[in-house]
Short mmCIF file of C-alpha atoms in Angstrom, two decimals:
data_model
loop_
_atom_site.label_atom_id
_atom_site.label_comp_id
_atom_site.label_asym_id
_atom_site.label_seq_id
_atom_site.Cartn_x
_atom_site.Cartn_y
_atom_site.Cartn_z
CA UNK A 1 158.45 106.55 128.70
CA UNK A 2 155.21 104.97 130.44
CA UNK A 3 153.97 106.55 133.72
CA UNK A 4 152.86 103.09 134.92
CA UNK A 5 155.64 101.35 135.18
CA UNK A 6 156.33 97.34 134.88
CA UNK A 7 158.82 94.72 133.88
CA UNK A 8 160.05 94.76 130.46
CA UNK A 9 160.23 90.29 130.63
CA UNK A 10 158.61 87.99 132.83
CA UNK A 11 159.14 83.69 132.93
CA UNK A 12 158.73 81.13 134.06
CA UNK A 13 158.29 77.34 133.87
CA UNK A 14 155.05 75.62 132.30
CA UNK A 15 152.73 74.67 135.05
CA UNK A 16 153.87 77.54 137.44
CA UNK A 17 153.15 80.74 138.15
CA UNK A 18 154.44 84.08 137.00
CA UNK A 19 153.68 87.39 138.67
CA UNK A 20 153.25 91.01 137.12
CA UNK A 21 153.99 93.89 138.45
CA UNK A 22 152.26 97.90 137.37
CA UNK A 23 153.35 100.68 139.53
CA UNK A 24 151.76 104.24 139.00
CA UNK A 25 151.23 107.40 141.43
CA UNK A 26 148.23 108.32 143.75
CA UNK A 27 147.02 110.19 140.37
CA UNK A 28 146.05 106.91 138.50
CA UNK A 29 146.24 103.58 140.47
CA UNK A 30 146.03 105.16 143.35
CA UNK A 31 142.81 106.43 142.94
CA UNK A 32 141.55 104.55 140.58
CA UNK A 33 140.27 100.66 138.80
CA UNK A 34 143.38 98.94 137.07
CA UNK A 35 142.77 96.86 133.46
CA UNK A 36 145.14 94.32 132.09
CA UNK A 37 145.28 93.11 128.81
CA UNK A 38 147.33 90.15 127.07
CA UNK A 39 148.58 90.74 123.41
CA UNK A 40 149.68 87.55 121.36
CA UNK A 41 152.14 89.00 118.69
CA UNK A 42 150.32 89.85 115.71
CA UNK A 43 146.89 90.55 117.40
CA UNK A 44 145.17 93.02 118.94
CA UNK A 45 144.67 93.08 122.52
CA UNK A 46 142.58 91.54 124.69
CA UNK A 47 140.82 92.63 127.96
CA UNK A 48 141.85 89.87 130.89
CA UNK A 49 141.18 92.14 133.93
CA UNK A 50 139.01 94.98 134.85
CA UNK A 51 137.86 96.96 138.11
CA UNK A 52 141.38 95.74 139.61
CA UNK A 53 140.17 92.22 139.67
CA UNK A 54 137.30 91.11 137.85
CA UNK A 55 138.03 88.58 135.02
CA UNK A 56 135.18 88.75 131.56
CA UNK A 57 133.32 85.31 131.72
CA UNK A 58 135.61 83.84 128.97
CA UNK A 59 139.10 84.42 130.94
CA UNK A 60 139.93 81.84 132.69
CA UNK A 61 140.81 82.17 136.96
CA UNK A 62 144.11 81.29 136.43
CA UNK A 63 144.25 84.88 135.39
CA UNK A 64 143.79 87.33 138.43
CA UNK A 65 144.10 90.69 139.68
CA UNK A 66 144.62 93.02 142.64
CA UNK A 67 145.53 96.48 143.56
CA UNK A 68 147.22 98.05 146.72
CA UNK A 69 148.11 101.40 147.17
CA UNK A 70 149.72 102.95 143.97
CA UNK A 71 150.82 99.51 142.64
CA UNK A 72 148.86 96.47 140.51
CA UNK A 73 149.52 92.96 139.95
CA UNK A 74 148.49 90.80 137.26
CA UNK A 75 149.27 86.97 138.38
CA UNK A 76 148.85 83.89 135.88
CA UNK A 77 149.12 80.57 137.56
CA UNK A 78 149.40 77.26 135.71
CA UNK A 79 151.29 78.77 133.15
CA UNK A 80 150.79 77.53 129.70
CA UNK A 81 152.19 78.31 125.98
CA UNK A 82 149.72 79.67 125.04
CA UNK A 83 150.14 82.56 127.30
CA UNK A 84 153.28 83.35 126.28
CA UNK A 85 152.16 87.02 124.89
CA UNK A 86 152.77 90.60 125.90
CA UNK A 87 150.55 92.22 128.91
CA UNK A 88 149.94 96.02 129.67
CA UNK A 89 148.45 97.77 132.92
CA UNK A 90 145.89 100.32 132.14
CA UNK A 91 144.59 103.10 134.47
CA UNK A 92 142.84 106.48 133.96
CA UNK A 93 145.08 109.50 135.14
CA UNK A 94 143.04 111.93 136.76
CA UNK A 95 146.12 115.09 136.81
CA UNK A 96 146.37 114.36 133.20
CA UNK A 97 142.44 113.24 132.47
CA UNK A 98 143.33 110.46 129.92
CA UNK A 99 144.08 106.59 130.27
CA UNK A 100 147.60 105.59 130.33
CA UNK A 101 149.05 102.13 129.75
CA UNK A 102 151.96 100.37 131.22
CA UNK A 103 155.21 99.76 129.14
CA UNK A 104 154.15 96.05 128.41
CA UNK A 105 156.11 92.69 129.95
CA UNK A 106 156.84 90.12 127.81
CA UNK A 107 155.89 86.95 129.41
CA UNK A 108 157.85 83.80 128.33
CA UNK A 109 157.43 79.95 129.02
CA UNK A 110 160.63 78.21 130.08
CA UNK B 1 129.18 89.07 116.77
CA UNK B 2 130.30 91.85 118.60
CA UNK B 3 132.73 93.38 116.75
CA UNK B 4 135.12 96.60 115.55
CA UNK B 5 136.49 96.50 112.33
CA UNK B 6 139.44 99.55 111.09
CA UNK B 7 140.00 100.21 107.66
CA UNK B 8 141.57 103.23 105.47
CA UNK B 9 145.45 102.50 106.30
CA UNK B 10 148.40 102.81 104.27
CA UNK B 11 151.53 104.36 103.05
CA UNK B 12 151.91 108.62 102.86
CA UNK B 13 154.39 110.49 102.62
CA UNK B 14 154.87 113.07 105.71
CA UNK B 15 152.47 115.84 105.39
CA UNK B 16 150.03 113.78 103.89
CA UNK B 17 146.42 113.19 105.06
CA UNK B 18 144.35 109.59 105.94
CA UNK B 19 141.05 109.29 107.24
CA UNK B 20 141.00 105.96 109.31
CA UNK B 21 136.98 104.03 110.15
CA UNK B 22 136.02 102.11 112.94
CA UNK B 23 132.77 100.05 111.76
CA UNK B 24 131.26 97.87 114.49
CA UNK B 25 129.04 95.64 115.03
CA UNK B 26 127.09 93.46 117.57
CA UNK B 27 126.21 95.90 120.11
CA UNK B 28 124.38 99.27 120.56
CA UNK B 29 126.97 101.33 118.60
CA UNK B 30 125.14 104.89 119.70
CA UNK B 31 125.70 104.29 123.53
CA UNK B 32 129.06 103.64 123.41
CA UNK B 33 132.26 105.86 123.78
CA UNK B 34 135.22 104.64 121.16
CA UNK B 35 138.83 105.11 121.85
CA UNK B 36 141.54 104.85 119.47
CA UNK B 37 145.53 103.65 120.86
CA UNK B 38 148.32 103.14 118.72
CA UNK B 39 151.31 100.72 118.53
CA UNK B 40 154.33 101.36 117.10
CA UNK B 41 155.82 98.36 115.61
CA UNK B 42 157.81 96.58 118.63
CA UNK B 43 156.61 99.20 121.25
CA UNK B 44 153.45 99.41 123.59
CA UNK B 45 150.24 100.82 123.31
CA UNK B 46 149.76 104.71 123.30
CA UNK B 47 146.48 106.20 123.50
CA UNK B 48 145.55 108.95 120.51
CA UNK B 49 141.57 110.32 120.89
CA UNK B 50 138.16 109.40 122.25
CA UNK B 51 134.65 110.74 121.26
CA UNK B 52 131.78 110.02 123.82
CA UNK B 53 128.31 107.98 122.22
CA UNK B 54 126.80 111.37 120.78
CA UNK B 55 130.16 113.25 119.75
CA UNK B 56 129.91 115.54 122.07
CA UNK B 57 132.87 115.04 123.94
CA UNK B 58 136.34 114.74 122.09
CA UNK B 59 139.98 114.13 123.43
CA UNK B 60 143.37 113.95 121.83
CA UNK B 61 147.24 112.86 123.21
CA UNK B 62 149.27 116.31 123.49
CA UNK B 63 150.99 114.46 120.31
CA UNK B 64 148.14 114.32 117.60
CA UNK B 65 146.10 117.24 119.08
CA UNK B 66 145.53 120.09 116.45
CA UNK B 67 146.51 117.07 113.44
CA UNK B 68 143.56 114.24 114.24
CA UNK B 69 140.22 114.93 114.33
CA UNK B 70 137.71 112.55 115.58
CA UNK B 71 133.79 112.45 114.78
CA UNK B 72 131.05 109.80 114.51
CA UNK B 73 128.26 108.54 112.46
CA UNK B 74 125.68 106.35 114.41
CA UNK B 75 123.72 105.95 111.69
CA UNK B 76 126.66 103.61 110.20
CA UNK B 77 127.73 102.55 112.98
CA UNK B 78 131.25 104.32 112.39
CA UNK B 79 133.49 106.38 114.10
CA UNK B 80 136.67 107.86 112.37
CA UNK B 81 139.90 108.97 112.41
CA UNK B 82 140.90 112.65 110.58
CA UNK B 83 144.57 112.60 110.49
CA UNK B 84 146.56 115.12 109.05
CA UNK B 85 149.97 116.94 108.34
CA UNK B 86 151.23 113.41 109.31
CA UNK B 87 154.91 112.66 110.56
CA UNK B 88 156.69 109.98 110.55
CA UNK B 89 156.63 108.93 114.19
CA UNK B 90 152.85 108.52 113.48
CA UNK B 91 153.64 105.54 112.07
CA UNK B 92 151.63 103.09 113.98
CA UNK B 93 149.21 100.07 114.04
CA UNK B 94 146.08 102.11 115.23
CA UNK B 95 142.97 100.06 117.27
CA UNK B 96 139.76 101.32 117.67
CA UNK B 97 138.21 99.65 121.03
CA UNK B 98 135.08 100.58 122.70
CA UNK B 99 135.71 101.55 126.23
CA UNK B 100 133.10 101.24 129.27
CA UNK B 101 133.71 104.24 131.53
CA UNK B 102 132.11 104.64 135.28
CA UNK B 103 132.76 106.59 138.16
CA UNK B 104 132.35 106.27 142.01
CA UNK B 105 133.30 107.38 144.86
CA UNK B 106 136.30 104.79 144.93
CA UNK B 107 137.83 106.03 141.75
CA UNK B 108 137.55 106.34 137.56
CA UNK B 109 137.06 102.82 135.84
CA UNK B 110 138.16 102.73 131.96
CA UNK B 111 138.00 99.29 130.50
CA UNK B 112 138.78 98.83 126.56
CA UNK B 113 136.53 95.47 126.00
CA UNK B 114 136.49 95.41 122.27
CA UNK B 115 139.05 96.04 120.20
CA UNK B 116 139.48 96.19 116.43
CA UNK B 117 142.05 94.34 114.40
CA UNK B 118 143.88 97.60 113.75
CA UNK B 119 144.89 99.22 110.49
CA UNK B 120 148.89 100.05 109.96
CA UNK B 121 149.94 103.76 108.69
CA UNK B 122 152.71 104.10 107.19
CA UNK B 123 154.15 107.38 107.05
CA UNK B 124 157.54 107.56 104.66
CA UNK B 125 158.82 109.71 101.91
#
């Protein structure tokens, strides 16, 4: 059982836009930076989103990021196929002094 | 090319020992700190141990502490994975990924950037 917490499935049409949810405790995303990171099945994963909202040069910006209070969001607009993957909230827990990672949501295109 | 690459998976039997490496390459090897997470097949992504850039520092999950062991060589560029007196529910897919860590006043930032391909253990009698 994951501390952070999000959906286990996520869809939504091609073209639109499909929200993520990650909710922790003031321990980790309270107090600290959220990652997210997209897993097509078979690979390894994949850094999208660091620092709550900062995308690595190569992601595109239909992938973004926020953070309020003890909660995270990962959106994706413009949905496409190819983002049909699994995607995982990270966060450092400072009561238990290690990263922990969401339960992964399974995003599908309708 | 900046890369991780595991190797040293397989089958054992429970009880059994397997030493897993984490070569990279692309970047300054000896100034970063290495994680390794593992994935049970269908599940998500659990982290295992750390080791900071000079060994120094070393963590473990409450679940592989006292069993893994984690150490370094910077000379080959390779960090690695002691595992022992292993179980069954250590069957995983483990990744290696180097992780940039900061600090500020606002909070603790741990980003995994690079990640390996990952190397499967099987552990069954």
């Amino acid at each position: 059982q994951s501390v952070l917490t999000q959906p286990p499935s996520a869809s939504a049409a091609s073209g639109q836009k499909v929200t993520i949810s990650c909710s922790g405790s003031s321990s980790n995303i309270g107090k600290n930076y959220v990652s997210w990171y997209q897993q097509v099945a078979g690979t390894a994963p994949k850094l999208l989103i660091y620092d709550n909202s900062e995308r690595p040069s190569e992601i595109p910006d239909r992938f973004s990021g926020s953070k309020s209070g003890t909660s995270a969001t990962l959106n994706i607009a413009g949905l496409q196929a190819g983002d049909e993957a699994d995607y995982y909230c990270a966060a450092w827990d400072g009561s238990l002094s290690i990263v922990l990672f969401g339960g992964g949501t399974k995003v599908t295109v309708l | 090319e900046v890369q991780l690459v595991e190797s040293g998976g397989g089958l054992v039997q429970p009880g059994e020992s397997l030493r897993l490496s984490c070569t990279a390459s692309g970047f300054i090897f000896s100034k970063s700190f290495i994680h390794w997470v593992r994935q049970v097949p269908g599940k998500g992504l659990a982290w295992v141990s750390e080791i900071n850039s000079d060994g120094t520092y070393k963590a473990y999950a409450d679940s592989v502490r006292g069993r893994f062991s984690v150490s370094r060589d910077n000379a080959k560029n390779t960090v690695y994975l002691e595992m022992n007196s292993l179980r069954v529910d250590d069957t995983a897919m483990y990744f290696c990924a180097r992780v940039n860590w900061s600090f500020s006043s606002i909070g603790v930032a741990e980003t995994f950037d690079i990640w390996g391909q990952g190397a499967l253990v099987t552990v069954s009698s």
